[in-house]
């Protein structure tokens, strides 16, 4: 089926002997597959899986690809065998109800956004593993943000880029060295269709540069009630090299980068105009999309006839900016030549000089040696700016204090809204069932309320422990399957494949560590004293095992060396079968890990982790965090809801910091984590551990949910920005 062939959801179907013709049944399944709402509905996921469990897994959980392998007749037969009709009908009805629901939180709390929605810009969106247009944390956060906006009914449209090769797939070679593979995504297998303007015709936008025009088509992806528009430069009018411009996420050099950001920002605002959408708020998720403000100013000047300066003030009032990283490489910088080549024609329309334009991206506007920084542009052209955790707020205010040299640090206008995760996407089916049994009815609609989660303390400890162990066994089976397949692919010996099939033990304390292999995240911290690690892993009474996963940026050689070192631990006979590295970390791998481990470990060099969200996902499923007091954990840890490594201090000398943090990590494991885990009662239950799991869930799940995060954005950023209130920054 082609991507233009959308199924009208409301068409009445003729009755058939089964109550539904084969054709109608097929159409209903397709309608379900074409709105990513299904990706957070366990009931619909199970439905797709049941159609063909093996193919479901092989196809990366992509229901469109799965259905493409069925004819309506075969689907009908399969549905009869499994008695799926009522489940399909029920799911379809729920989707329709969801899409037409009007009594939402957003209707009550964000009504003014109704006709002028928030336009949320991000260069990556991680909604589901089958839609590979994300690389990591930033993308998954954007995905969770729009899913929660959908659930809450906050009027919001999202704008990004479509990468037909996405981010790379990771494979390790025999030496444990990372190899990157880029695969073409089949567009017809993605839940997208061409976005159409008022005239019903697909939209193409055009951006002039000093070096010729750039064109992009626009895709529409439906994520529940939110429309996600993705721009794509693969159009025939573009020069061959420009057709590839949006094929890879974070691929190419600085010139590719600025061109992608030009398309996302300037192109994104033009696409919204062509779609007839007038945003009331621009939310720039990271500086990458900050060029959007310049096109916003241009349109405002044309519409209102106001001057550049007045229009700039107006757009800034309606713009919210979120900064995500204290690491310098995370802030894009471009030289004057690249800026003039790409923004020159837009600058002409704005009627400003080159120096004026450069000044918008410089801390010191007159400093000719300073490049143009996207974060500076974002900060200057937004009235409201925020960091993503309390600690990151302090760090960001210090980092950007020189933009406001007349202010003391506490008055630097950058607040914070701590990140959160979309609960339905990360909560396992088994834990959801447990919550259903013990939480108030309709608890899913009240996830931001602390009282709801107090219900966990009434759960029988044995029941919680059993549920956790079910999930842990599923994780271990997943890891064995993946690792043994990966060994086979590399052409390793039969013994190696067999060993992988039998690795890991469900009775052993299991630690998960998975994230991007940037060096500041210190995946090797626990390897600093190998003898000590070996002693812990092989302790006859109280052993531990570790599962690692993560990609290094293709250009990050030190990161790749870290991966190699960890992957090669499997050859260390002393650690036999207790250290695993799972290739190709993505949303799917993350979901398995955070749902099944006992402990989720995070040990970045403080304060470089802006927030982190994977630990929040682990909380929902009963894992305990063991983390440096950095990012979200610095404000989350209360002494009884997980474990802290160290006491939240940093040293100017990183070598000293690393040595001390490693010592603290070993000590916390030795003195707290391991004894608590193996302290069992006569029924074999670790009562004090289970109590800590309950404390973690009840104190953290509601606070670090994306529903809470989006509600915070609505109250402190979107509503003031929509009103264009001229009050000072009011985020903290
Ligand atoms: C949640 C998630 C992340 C972000 O987690 P961190 O704690 O910031 O590392 C990164 N990658 C994937 C695939 C995720 O699902």
mmCIF file of C-alpha atoms and ligand atoms in Angstrom, residues 134-137 140 426 514-516 521 585-587 590 600 609 612-615 617, ligand 1:
data_model
loop_
_atom_site.group_PDB
_atom_site.id
_atom_site.type_symbol
_atom_site.label_atom_id
_atom_site.label_comp_id
_atom_site.label_asym_id
_atom_site.label_seq_id
_atom_site.Cartn_x
_atom_site.Cartn_y
_atom_site.Cartn_z
ATOM 1 C CA UNK A 134 16.142 9.885 16.501
ATOM 2 C CA UNK A 135 19.558 9.133 17.922
ATOM 3 C CA UNK A 136 19.184 9.249 21.668
ATOM 4 C CA UNK A 137 18.048 11.170 24.714
ATOM 5 C CA UNK A 140 13.253 10.355 22.968
ATOM 6 C CA UNK A 426 7.979 2.916 29.332
ATOM 7 C CA UNK A 514 23.145 1.966 28.754
ATOM 8 C CA UNK A 515 23.611 5.371 27.213
ATOM 9 C CA UNK A 516 25.621 7.178 24.606
ATOM 10 C CA UNK A 521 29.508 9.493 30.990
ATOM 11 C CA UNK A 585 21.023 0.524 21.681
ATOM 12 C CA UNK A 586 17.669 1.982 20.659
ATOM 13 C CA UNK A 587 14.222 2.488 22.141
ATOM 14 C CA UNK A 590 16.239 0.556 26.308
ATOM 15 C CA UNK A 600 20.057 1.194 36.826
ATOM 16 C CA UNK A 609 24.483 15.347 32.723
ATOM 17 C CA UNK A 612 18.989 12.064 31.974
ATOM 18 C CA UNK A 613 15.693 10.257 31.606
ATOM 19 C CA UNK A 614 16.479 6.553 31.396
ATOM 20 C CA UNK A 615 16.604 6.299 35.193
ATOM 21 C CA UNK A 617 11.918 4.970 33.010
HETATM 22 C C1 LIG B 1 15.582 7.246 27.232
HETATM 23 C C2 LIG B 1 16.617 7.040 26.212
HETATM 24 C C3 LIG B 1 17.786 7.799 26.232
HETATM 25 C C4 LIG B 1 18.049 8.878 27.267
HETATM 26 O O1 LIG B 1 18.460 8.350 28.467
HETATM 27 P P1 LIG B 1 19.684 8.979 29.275
HETATM 28 O O2 LIG B 1 19.359 8.690 30.676
HETATM 29 O O3 LIG B 1 19.731 10.440 28.979
HETATM 30 O O4 LIG B 1 20.874 8.263 28.770
HETATM 31 C C5 LIG B 1 18.744 7.576 25.252
HETATM 32 N N1 LIG B 1 18.559 6.651 24.304
HETATM 33 C C6 LIG B 1 17.451 5.906 24.250
HETATM 34 C C7 LIG B 1 17.295 4.914 23.154
HETATM 35 C C8 LIG B 1 16.442 6.072 25.201
HETATM 36 O O5 LIG B 1 15.341 5.333 25.121
#
